[in-house]
Coordinates of C-alpha atoms in Angstrom, one line a residue:
Chain A
X10 CA 0.2 -0.2 0.2
X11 CA 1.2 3.6 -0.8
X12 CA 1.6 6.4 1.5
X13 CA -0.6 9.3 0.4
X14 CA -0.1 11.5 3.6
X15 CA 2.2 11.6 6.4
X16 CA 3.2 13.8 9.1
X17 CA 6.8 13.5 10.5
X18 CA 7.5 14.0 14.1
X19 CA 5.1 17.2 14.4
X20 CA 4.7 19.3 17.5
X21 CA 2.5 22.4 18.2
X22 CA 2.0 24.1 21.6
X23 CA -1.0 26.9 22.4
X24 CA 1.3 29.1 24.9
X25 CA 2.9 27.5 27.6
X26 CA 0.5 24.2 26.7
X27 CA 2.0 21.6 24.6
X28 CA -0.7 20.0 22.4
X29 CA 0.9 17.8 20.3
X30 CA 4.7 16.3 21.3
X31 CA 6.5 14.8 18.3
X32 CA 3.6 12.9 16.7
X33 CA 4.3 10.6 13.3
X34 CA 1.2 9.4 11.3
X35 CA 1.3 7.7 8.0
X36 CA -1.7 7.2 6.1
X37 CA -2.1 4.8 2.8
X38 CA -4.3 5.2 0.2
X39 CA -7.5 3.6 0.1
X40 CA -7.5 3.0 4.2
X41 CA -9.6 4.5 6.5
X42 CA -7.7 5.3 9.9
X43 CA -9.6 5.8 12.9
X44 CA -8.1 8.5 15.6
X45 CA -9.3 8.0 18.9
X46 CA -8.5 9.2 22.5
X47 CA -9.5 11.1 25.5
X48 CA -11.0 14.7 25.2
X49 CA -8.3 17.4 25.0
X50 CA -5.7 14.5 23.4
X51 CA -4.8 16.8 20.5
X52 CA -7.0 15.1 18.2
X53 CA -8.4 18.2 16.5
X54 CA -5.2 20.1 16.2
X55 CA -3.6 16.8 14.8
X56 CA -6.2 17.0 12.3
X57 CA -5.8 20.6 11.4
X58 CA -2.1 20.2 11.1
X59 CA -2.7 17.0 8.8
X60 CA -5.2 19.5 6.8
X61 CA -2.6 22.1 6.2
X62 CA -5.0 24.9 8.0
X63 CA -2.6 24.8 10.8
X64 CA 1.2 24.8 10.7
X65 CA 3.2 22.8 13.5
X66 CA 5.9 24.3 15.6
X67 CA 8.4 21.8 14.3
X68 CA 7.9 18.9 12.2
X69 CA 6.4 18.5 8.8
X70 CA 3.4 17.1 6.7
X71 CA 4.0 15.4 3.5
X72 CA 1.3 14.9 0.7
X73 CA 2.2 12.8 -1.9
X74 CA 6.2 13.8 -1.5
X75 CA 5.2 17.3 -1.1
X76 CA 5.6 19.4 2.0
X77 CA 1.5 21.0 2.2
X78 CA 2.9 24.1 4.0
X79 CA 4.4 25.0 0.5
X80 CA 1.2 23.9 -1.5
X81 CA -0.9 26.5 -2.9
X82 CA -4.2 26.6 -1.0
X83 CA -6.0 25.9 -4.2
X84 CA -4.1 23.1 -5.1
X85 CA -4.3 21.4 -1.8
X86 CA -8.0 21.8 -1.9
X87 CA -8.1 19.4 -4.9
X88 CA -6.3 16.6 -2.7
X89 CA -7.6 17.1 0.9
X90 CA -11.3 17.8 2.3
X91 CA -11.7 18.4 5.6
X92 CA -15.0 17.8 7.9
X93 CA -14.8 19.9 10.6
X94 CA -15.8 19.4 14.3
X95 CA -18.9 22.1 14.0
X96 CA -19.8 24.0 11.4
X97 CA -21.8 27.5 12.1
X98 CA -23.1 28.6 8.7
X99 CA -24.8 32.5 9.5
X100 CA -26.8 32.8 5.9
X101 CA -29.4 31.0 4.6
X102 CA -27.6 29.2 2.2
X103 CA -29.4 25.9 0.7
X104 CA -27.9 22.6 1.4
X105 CA -27.4 22.5 -2.4
X106 CA -25.3 25.6 -2.2
X107 CA -23.5 24.6 0.6
X108 CA -22.6 21.4 -1.2
X109 CA -21.6 22.9 -4.6
X110 CA -19.3 25.2 -2.6
X111 CA -17.1 21.7 -2.5
X112 CA -17.0 22.2 -6.3
X113 CA -14.9 25.8 -5.5
X114 CA -11.5 24.4 -6.2
X115 CA -12.2 23.4 -9.7
X116 CA -14.2 26.5 -11.2
X117 CA -12.8 28.8 -13.3
X118 CA -12.3 32.3 -11.8
X119 CA -15.7 34.4 -11.9
X120 CA -17.3 30.8 -12.9
X121 CA -20.3 29.3 -12.0
X122 CA -20.8 25.5 -11.5
X123 CA -21.6 23.3 -14.7
X124 CA -24.1 20.7 -15.2
X125 CA -20.9 18.2 -14.1
X126 CA -20.3 20.1 -10.9
X127 CA -24.2 20.1 -10.3
X128 CA -24.2 16.2 -10.9
X129 CA -21.4 15.7 -8.9
X130 CA -22.9 17.5 -6.1
X131 CA -26.1 15.6 -6.1
X132 CA -24.1 12.4 -6.1
X133 CA -22.6 13.4 -2.8
X134 CA -25.7 14.3 -1.3
X135 CA -27.0 10.9 -2.2
X136 CA -24.2 9.1 -1.0
X137 CA -25.1 10.8 2.5
X138 CA -28.9 10.3 2.2
X139 CA -29.7 14.0 1.8
X140 CA -31.2 14.1 -1.4
X141 CA -34.8 15.4 0.0
X142 CA -33.0 18.2 2.1
X143 CA -31.1 19.7 -1.1
X144 CA -33.0 22.6 -1.4
X145 CA -33.8 23.2 2.1
X146 CA -32.0 26.2 4.4
X147 CA -29.2 24.9 6.1
X148 CA -30.1 26.7 9.2
X149 CA -33.4 24.8 9.4
X150 CA -31.8 21.5 9.5
X151 CA -31.5 19.3 12.6
X152 CA -27.8 18.6 13.8
X153 CA -27.4 15.3 12.2
X154 CA -28.7 16.3 9.1
X155 CA -26.5 19.5 8.7
X156 CA -23.5 17.2 9.2
X157 CA -24.6 14.6 6.6
X158 CA -24.7 18.0 4.3
X159 CA -21.0 19.0 5.4
X160 CA -19.7 15.6 4.6
X161 CA -21.6 15.5 1.6
X162 CA -19.9 19.1 0.9
X163 CA -16.3 17.2 1.6
X164 CA -17.1 14.4 -0.8
X165 CA -18.2 16.9 -3.8
X166 CA -14.2 18.1 -3.6
X167 CA -13.7 14.9 -5.1
X168 CA -10.4 14.3 -3.3
X169 CA -7.8 11.4 -2.4
X170 CA -7.8 12.3 1.3
X171 CA -10.8 13.0 3.3
X172 CA -10.3 14.6 7.0
X173 CA -13.1 14.2 9.5
X174 CA -13.2 15.4 12.8
X175 CA -15.8 13.6 15.0
X176 CA -17.9 13.1 11.8
X177 CA -20.4 10.7 13.8
X178 CA -21.3 13.4 16.4
X179 CA -25.1 14.1 16.1
X180 CA -25.8 11.2 13.8
X181 CA -28.0 8.4 14.5
X182 CA -27.1 4.7 14.9
X183 CA -27.9 4.3 11.1
X184 CA -26.6 7.3 9.7
X185 CA -23.4 6.7 11.6
X186 CA -22.9 3.4 10.6
X187 CA -23.9 4.3 6.8
X188 CA -21.1 7.1 6.9
X189 CA -18.5 4.6 7.9
X190 CA -19.7 2.0 5.3
X191 CA -19.3 4.5 3.1
X192 CA -16.0 5.7 3.7
X193 CA -15.0 1.7 3.3
X194 CA -16.7 1.6 0.1
X195 CA -14.9 4.7 -1.1
X196 CA -11.5 3.7 0.0
X197 CA -12.3 0.3 -2.4
X198 CA -13.9 2.0 -5.2
X199 CA -11.9 5.1 -5.6
X200 CA -8.7 4.7 -3.4
X201 CA -10.0 7.4 -0.9
X202 CA -7.8 7.7 2.1
X203 CA -9.7 8.8 5.0
X204 CA -8.9 9.7 8.4
X205 CA -11.6 10.1 11.3
X206 CA -11.4 11.3 15.0
X207 CA -14.0 8.8 16.4
X208 CA -15.5 8.7 19.9
X209 CA -17.7 5.3 18.8
X210 CA -14.8 3.0 19.6
X211 CA -16.8 -0.1 18.7
X212 CA -17.9 1.8 15.0
X213 CA -14.0 2.1 14.8
X214 CA -13.1 -1.2 15.4
X215 CA -15.8 -2.4 12.7
X216 CA -14.8 -0.1 10.0
X217 CA -11.0 1.1 10.6
X218 CA -8.0 -0.5 8.9
X219 CA -5.8 1.4 11.3
X220 CA -6.6 2.9 15.1
X221 CA -4.3 5.6 16.1
X222 CA -4.5 6.2 20.1
X223 CA -3.5 9.7 21.2
X224 CA -3.1 10.6 24.7
X225 CA -1.5 13.5 26.2
X226 CA -0.5 14.7 22.8
X227 CA 1.7 11.6 21.8
X228 CA 0.7 8.3 20.0
X229 CA 0.1 5.9 23.0
X230 CA -0.5 2.9 20.6
X231 CA -1.3 2.5 16.9
X232 CA -2.6 -0.5 15.0
X233 CA -5.0 -2.9 13.4
X234 CA -8.6 -2.9 15.6
X235 CA -7.3 -6.1 16.7
X236 CA -4.5 -4.8 18.2
X237 CA -5.7 -1.9 19.6
X238 CA -9.2 -2.4 21.0
X239 CA -7.9 -4.4 24.1
X240 CA -8.8 -4.1 27.4
X241 CA -5.2 -3.3 28.8
X242 CA -4.9 -0.2 25.3
X243 CA -8.1 1.1 26.2
X244 CA -7.9 1.0 29.6
X245 CA -4.5 2.5 30.1
X246 CA -5.5 5.1 27.1
X247 CA -8.9 6.2 28.9
X248 CA -8.2 5.2 32.4
X249 CA -11.1 3.1 32.5
X250 CA -11.9 -0.5 33.1
X251 CA -13.6 -2.0 29.9
X252 CA -14.4 -5.9 29.1
X253 CA -13.6 -6.8 25.3
X254 CA -15.1 -9.3 23.3
X255 CA -15.7 -10.0 19.4
X256 CA -18.2 -9.8 17.0
X257 CA -19.3 -13.5 16.6
X258 CA -20.3 -12.7 12.5
X259 CA -17.1 -10.7 11.6
X260 CA -14.5 -11.0 14.5
X261 CA -14.2 -7.5 14.9
X262 CA -13.2 -6.8 18.5
X263 CA -15.6 -4.8 20.7
X264 CA -15.3 -3.1 24.1
X265 CA -17.7 -1.8 26.6
X266 CA -17.2 -0.1 29.9
X267 CA -16.8 -2.6 32.9
X268 CA -19.1 -2.4 35.8
Chain B
X2 CA -36.5 23.1 -4.6
X3 CA -34.5 26.6 -4.6
X4 CA -33.0 27.6 -7.6
X5 CA -29.2 27.5 -7.3
X6 CA -27.2 30.5 -9.0
X7 CA -26.5 29.8 -12.5
X8 CA -25.0 32.2 -15.2
X9 CA -28.2 33.2 -16.4
X10 CA -30.0 33.9 -13.4
X11 CA -26.9 36.1 -12.4
X12 CA -27.2 38.0 -15.5
X13 CA -31.0 38.5 -15.3
X14 CA -31.1 39.8 -11.7
X15 CA -28.5 42.3 -12.6
X16 CA -30.4 43.3 -15.5
X17 CA -33.4 43.4 -13.3
X18 CA -31.7 45.9 -10.9
X19 CA -30.3 48.2 -13.6
X20 CA -33.6 48.6 -15.0
X21 CA -34.8 49.2 -11.3
X22 CA -31.8 51.8 -10.9
X23 CA -32.8 53.5 -13.8
X24 CA -36.2 53.7 -12.7
X25 CA -35.3 55.4 -9.5
X26 CA -32.9 57.8 -11.3
X27 CA -35.4 59.0 -13.6
X28 CA -37.9 59.3 -11.2
X29 CA -35.8 61.5 -8.6
X30 CA -34.7 63.2 -11.8
X31 CA -38.2 64.4 -12.7
X32 CA -39.3 65.2 -9.1
X33 CA -38.3 68.0 -6.9
X34 CA -39.5 71.4 -5.5
X35 CA -40.3 72.6 -8.8
X36 CA -41.9 70.8 -11.8
X37 CA -40.4 70.4 -15.1
X38 CA -41.5 69.4 -18.6
X39 CA -39.8 67.1 -20.6
X40 CA -39.7 69.5 -23.7
X41 CA -37.7 71.9 -21.7
X42 CA -35.6 69.6 -20.1
X43 CA -33.6 68.5 -22.8
X44 CA -33.6 72.3 -24.2
X45 CA -30.2 73.9 -23.4
X46 CA -30.3 77.0 -21.8
X47 CA -34.0 76.5 -20.3
X48 CA -34.7 76.7 -16.3
X49 CA -35.6 73.4 -16.2
X50 CA -32.7 72.3 -18.0
X51 CA -30.2 73.9 -15.5
X52 CA -32.6 72.2 -12.6
X53 CA -32.1 68.8 -14.0
X54 CA -28.4 68.7 -15.3
X55 CA -26.7 70.8 -13.2
X56 CA -28.9 70.4 -9.7
X57 CA -30.8 67.1 -9.6
X58 CA -28.2 64.7 -11.8
X59 CA -25.0 65.1 -9.5
X60 CA -27.3 64.5 -6.5
X61 CA -29.0 61.2 -8.2
X62 CA -25.4 60.5 -9.4
X63 CA -23.6 61.1 -5.8
X64 CA -26.8 59.1 -4.1
X65 CA -26.2 56.1 -6.4
X66 CA -22.3 55.9 -5.7
X67 CA -22.9 56.3 -2.1
X68 CA -25.5 53.5 -2.3
X69 CA -23.2 51.4 -4.2
X70 CA -20.4 51.9 -1.8
X71 CA -22.4 51.1 1.2
X72 CA -24.5 48.8 0.6
X73 CA -21.6 46.7 -1.4
X74 CA -19.3 46.9 1.6
X75 CA -21.8 46.0 4.0
X76 CA -22.5 42.4 2.3
X77 CA -18.7 42.1 2.2
X78 CA -18.1 43.0 6.0
X79 CA -21.1 40.5 6.7
X80 CA -19.7 37.9 4.8
X81 CA -15.7 38.0 6.1
X82 CA -17.1 38.8 9.9
X83 CA -19.5 35.8 9.4
X84 CA -22.3 38.0 11.1
X85 CA -25.5 39.2 9.4
X86 CA -25.5 42.5 11.7
X87 CA -22.2 44.3 10.3
X88 CA -22.3 47.5 8.3
X89 CA -19.7 50.0 8.0
X90 CA -22.0 52.8 10.3
X91 CA -22.6 50.0 13.0
X92 CA -19.2 48.6 13.1
X93 CA -17.8 52.0 13.2
X94 CA -15.8 52.2 10.0
X95 CA -18.0 55.0 8.8
X96 CA -17.4 57.0 12.1
X97 CA -13.6 56.0 11.3
X98 CA -13.9 57.7 8.1
X99 CA -16.0 60.8 9.4
X100 CA -13.3 61.5 12.3
X101 CA -10.4 61.4 9.3
X102 CA -12.9 63.7 6.6
X103 CA -13.4 65.7 9.7
X104 CA -10.0 66.7 10.7
X105 CA -9.0 67.2 7.4
X106 CA -11.6 69.9 7.2
X107 CA -10.1 71.0 10.3
X108 CA -7.0 71.6 8.2
X109 CA -8.9 73.0 5.5
X110 CA -8.0 70.2 2.9
X111 CA -9.6 69.5 -0.8
X112 CA -12.2 66.6 -1.4
X113 CA -9.2 64.8 -2.8
X114 CA -7.3 65.4 1.1
X115 CA -10.7 64.3 2.8
X116 CA -11.1 61.2 0.6
X117 CA -7.4 60.6 1.8
X118 CA -8.0 61.3 5.6
X119 CA -11.5 59.2 5.4
X120 CA -9.6 56.6 3.8
X121 CA -6.9 56.4 6.6
X122 CA -9.8 56.4 9.3
X123 CA -12.0 53.7 7.9
X124 CA -8.8 51.5 7.6
X125 CA -7.5 52.3 11.1
X126 CA -11.2 51.5 12.2
X127 CA -11.2 48.5 10.3
X128 CA -7.9 47.2 11.1
X129 CA -9.2 47.0 15.0
X130 CA -12.1 45.3 14.2
X131 CA -10.4 42.6 12.3
X132 CA -7.5 42.7 14.8
X133 CA -10.0 41.7 17.6
X134 CA -11.6 39.4 15.1
X135 CA -8.4 37.2 14.6
X136 CA -7.5 37.3 18.3
X137 CA -11.0 36.0 19.5
X138 CA -11.3 33.4 16.5
X139 CA -14.8 34.5 15.8
X140 CA -16.6 37.5 17.0
X141 CA -19.9 37.3 18.8
X142 CA -22.7 39.4 17.6
X143 CA -22.2 41.5 21.1
X144 CA -18.7 41.9 21.1
X145 CA -18.7 43.4 17.7
X146 CA -21.9 45.7 18.2
X147 CA -20.2 47.1 21.4
X148 CA -16.8 47.3 19.3
X149 CA -18.8 49.5 17.2
X150 CA -20.6 51.4 19.7
X151 CA -17.5 52.4 21.9
X152 CA -15.3 52.9 18.5
X153 CA -18.5 55.3 17.1
X154 CA -18.3 56.9 20.7
X155 CA -14.4 57.7 20.9
X156 CA -14.6 58.9 17.3
X157 CA -17.5 61.3 17.9
X158 CA -15.7 62.8 21.3
X159 CA -12.6 63.6 18.9
X160 CA -15.1 65.1 16.4
X161 CA -16.7 67.3 18.8
X162 CA -13.1 68.0 19.9
X163 CA -12.1 69.2 16.5
X164 CA -15.6 71.2 16.1
X165 CA -14.6 73.1 19.0
X166 CA -11.5 74.6 17.7
X167 CA -12.4 75.4 14.1
X168 CA -14.1 78.4 12.5
X169 CA -18.2 78.8 12.2
X170 CA -17.7 78.1 8.4
X171 CA -16.1 75.2 9.2
X172 CA -18.5 73.9 12.0
X173 CA -21.4 74.4 9.4
X174 CA -19.2 71.9 7.3
X175 CA -18.6 69.2 10.2
X176 CA -22.4 69.2 10.8
X177 CA -23.1 68.8 6.9
X178 CA -20.7 65.5 7.5
X179 CA -22.5 64.1 10.5
X180 CA -25.9 64.4 9.4
X181 CA -25.4 62.9 6.0
X182 CA -26.3 64.8 3.4
X183 CA -26.5 64.2 -0.6
X184 CA -26.8 67.9 -1.5
X185 CA -24.7 67.7 -4.6
X186 CA -21.3 69.0 -4.3
X187 CA -20.7 69.2 -7.9
X188 CA -19.8 67.2 -10.6
X189 CA -16.0 67.2 -9.7
X190 CA -16.4 65.4 -6.4
X191 CA -19.4 63.0 -8.2
X192 CA -16.4 62.0 -10.8
X193 CA -13.8 61.5 -8.2
X194 CA -16.1 59.3 -5.9
X195 CA -16.9 57.7 -9.3
X196 CA -13.4 56.5 -9.7
X197 CA -13.1 55.0 -6.1
X198 CA -16.1 53.3 -6.0
X199 CA -15.7 51.9 -9.5
X200 CA -12.4 50.1 -8.5
X201 CA -13.6 49.1 -4.9
X202 CA -17.0 47.7 -6.0
X203 CA -15.1 45.7 -8.8
X204 CA -12.7 44.4 -6.5
X205 CA -15.2 43.2 -3.9
X206 CA -17.3 41.4 -6.8
X207 CA -14.1 39.7 -8.2
X208 CA -13.4 38.6 -4.5
X209 CA -17.3 37.3 -3.9
X210 CA -16.9 33.6 -4.6
X211 CA -14.5 33.3 -2.1
X212 CA -16.9 35.1 0.5
X213 CA -19.2 32.3 0.0
X214 CA -16.6 29.9 1.4
X215 CA -16.0 32.1 4.2
X216 CA -19.4 31.7 5.4
X217 CA -18.4 27.7 6.3
X218 CA -15.7 29.3 8.5
X219 CA -11.9 30.3 8.2
X220 CA -10.4 27.2 8.4
X221 CA -13.1 25.4 6.3
X222 CA -12.2 28.3 3.6
X223 CA -8.7 27.6 3.6
X224 CA -9.2 24.0 3.4
X225 CA -11.4 24.6 0.1
X226 CA -8.6 26.8 -1.7
X227 CA -9.2 30.0 -0.4
X228 CA -6.1 32.2 0.6
X229 CA -7.8 33.8 3.7
X230 CA -5.4 36.2 4.6
X231 CA -5.2 37.7 1.3
X232 CA -8.6 38.0 0.6
X233 CA -8.8 40.3 3.7
X234 CA -6.3 42.3 2.5
X235 CA -8.3 42.9 -0.8
X236 CA -12.0 43.1 1.1
X237 CA -10.4 45.4 3.4
X238 CA -8.6 47.8 0.9
X239 CA -11.5 48.0 -1.3
X240 CA -14.0 48.5 1.3
X241 CA -11.8 51.4 3.2
X242 CA -11.6 53.3 -0.1
X243 CA -15.2 53.5 -1.1
X244 CA -16.5 53.8 2.6
X245 CA -13.9 56.5 3.2
X246 CA -14.8 58.4 -0.3
X247 CA -18.4 58.2 0.4
X248 CA -18.1 59.5 3.8
X249 CA -16.0 62.5 2.4
X250 CA -18.5 62.9 -0.4
X251 CA -21.9 62.6 1.7
X252 CA -21.2 61.9 5.4
X253 CA -22.6 59.2 7.8
X254 CA -25.6 57.6 6.1
X255 CA -26.6 54.8 8.2
X256 CA -27.9 51.5 8.0
X257 CA -27.8 51.2 4.1
X258 CA -25.2 48.5 4.4
X259 CA -27.4 46.7 6.8
X260 CA -30.5 46.0 5.4
X261 CA -30.0 46.3 1.7
X262 CA -28.0 43.0 1.7
X263 CA -30.3 41.6 3.8
X264 CA -33.1 42.2 1.4
X265 CA -31.4 41.4 -1.4
X266 CA -30.8 37.9 0.4
X267 CA -34.4 37.3 1.2
X268 CA -35.1 37.4 -2.4
X269 CA -32.0 36.2 -4.3
X270 CA -30.4 33.8 -2.2
X271 CA -27.2 33.9 0.0
X272 CA -24.6 33.3 -2.8
X273 CA -22.2 36.4 -2.5
X274 CA -21.4 36.3 -6.3
X275 CA -24.9 37.7 -7.0
X276 CA -25.2 39.0 -3.4
X277 CA -22.5 41.6 -3.7
X278 CA -23.3 43.3 -7.1
X279 CA -26.9 42.8 -6.6
X280 CA -26.8 44.9 -3.0
X281 CA -24.5 47.5 -4.8
X282 CA -27.2 48.1 -7.4
X283 CA -30.2 47.7 -5.1
X284 CA -28.5 49.9 -2.5
X285 CA -27.9 52.5 -5.2
X286 CA -31.9 52.7 -6.3
X287 CA -32.5 52.7 -2.4
X288 CA -30.2 55.7 -2.0
X289 CA -31.6 57.6 -4.9
X290 CA -35.0 56.9 -3.8
X291 CA -34.4 57.8 -0.2
X292 CA -32.8 61.4 -1.2
X293 CA -35.7 62.0 -3.4
X294 CA -37.9 61.2 -0.7
X295 CA -35.8 63.6 2.0
X296 CA -35.8 66.5 -0.7
X297 CA -39.5 66.1 -1.5
X298 CA -41.0 65.1 1.8
X299 CA -41.6 68.5 3.6
X300 CA -42.3 70.1 0.0
X301 CA -45.7 70.9 1.0
X302 CA -46.0 71.2 4.6
X303 CA -44.8 75.0 4.8
X304 CA -41.4 74.4 5.9
X305 CA -39.0 75.6 3.1
X306 CA -36.4 73.1 4.1
X307 CA -35.1 69.8 3.1
X308 CA -34.4 66.5 5.3
X309 CA -30.9 65.2 5.3
X310 CA -30.8 61.5 3.3
X311 CA -29.3 60.3 6.5
X312 CA -32.5 61.1 8.4
X313 CA -34.4 58.7 5.9
X314 CA -32.2 55.8 5.8
X315 CA -31.8 55.6 9.7
X316 CA -35.8 56.2 10.2
X317 CA -35.9 52.9 7.9
X318 CA -32.7 51.1 9.1
X319 CA -32.9 51.4 13.1
X320 CA -36.2 49.7 13.3
X321 CA -34.9 47.2 10.5
X322 CA -31.6 46.7 12.5
X323 CA -33.8 45.8 15.7
X324 CA -35.9 43.3 14.3
X325 CA -32.8 41.4 12.6
X326 CA -30.9 41.6 16.3
X327 CA -34.3 40.0 17.2
X328 CA -34.2 37.3 15.0
X329 CA -30.6 36.9 15.3
X330 CA -30.9 35.9 19.2
X331 CA -33.7 33.5 18.4
X332 CA -31.9 31.5 16.1
X333 CA -28.5 31.2 18.1

């Protein structure tokens, strides 16, 4: 499997607080990587650094052999799409207008979206089960619906890398497992590499190829779900007692808080 | 389903607004304290010709240019600050510009000098607002409004200070700038303002598609390919240029930048590629009509005076602002 995105020994601090301490991550084409860890572990900061919207204090992020820091934002936007943790949209855009914004990196200057762009946007809305929301005002949607529209916007950007910060928050059980399945499906069909910060360990265990556990600004463990979703690793990362088992149908590990 | 913006809709909407603007201009040229006949208007040397071309036309052109400047920069501020309550007047940008213009009255500068000083004043206040916005990530509506109120109060104190030390004649000129008045200052001023406004407006329209992406958030705009710091510099320069020149020419005319974009958004949608130019054109049409109303509203009442245009825009704009504020509070 070939590497598409890698962070080498990146560190970052907000004032005196060291948020990330020498973190290295490699992401391969056509894989789903889950980043898990307790609150305040530096997950979102790592995502912003991977996305190139935040420059690390030291270390570098390399996209397909090129440092992202030196890429033009327009070029980077054709390679990396981002789903942020929270989105506040102050104006009454329709859902379709929001998704069409994902086509911006491909529009000519002063141009308007072509038929093709609209088709891509509609397909993205369809992929996240939002076709029926296309004409609705984004501010009137529920938290989960808005999330799915924002994810559709990132898909419409047609990039080879998708970075999602807690994409499953606000999503119900069906939509969060459908999203995880969609990421898997895109990994296989179009070689998409996705990296998602997740809080649902069982969902991560069932759908990720690799799991990275971040704690206090550094990686405390990483590997396949079988290697990382164990009572020892999870217990020490989150400081809780968990019991683990295996899904009899797929063999995927799961864990639940112990009594 | 609500339609999204296409090239055809963009052209259609702008043509419609241009027609509306032309209608407003014709209406404003034909009404006034003296009625003119169409035949006389186009006969050089008649009184009607002089009234329409020398008195009313510069005034209509001035109103149009100031309307474009205030309304289009209002829509741009709203996009960049991600806040539908932003407006050059409310943010204190107009106040900064007025301070610049008024200080230069004290020094006896010409319109060009006043514009430059107003531009500097607008720029300084904008730097402060965007500086605060940067430090705090996202400015809350309350912080934004308070900053504007405080900055305006500060500017007014300095303006009154200048007012206290100048001659009576200069003091009258200062009052004129404070009230917001479109009384024609002659074709030369109109032409110079025209050059500033056309440049600034073209720049804002060119930045408009990037403003859409800013609506999703600053990081998101960057991740979708926008060089946000460069965008800010351009919008910043274009808006300072327009607001500065508009304030130097007409003084403080409030609220146009607030409610014109809001109404355009209701009718034409939120896409800034249309919103920015359409706000400019609608702002021009609105200010022409507001000024025509201000000129004629007291005509048959026995008061031998005209209202300043700033009075009309504030009477319409202030209640509108309160409505918007209430709506925003219920939504957030």
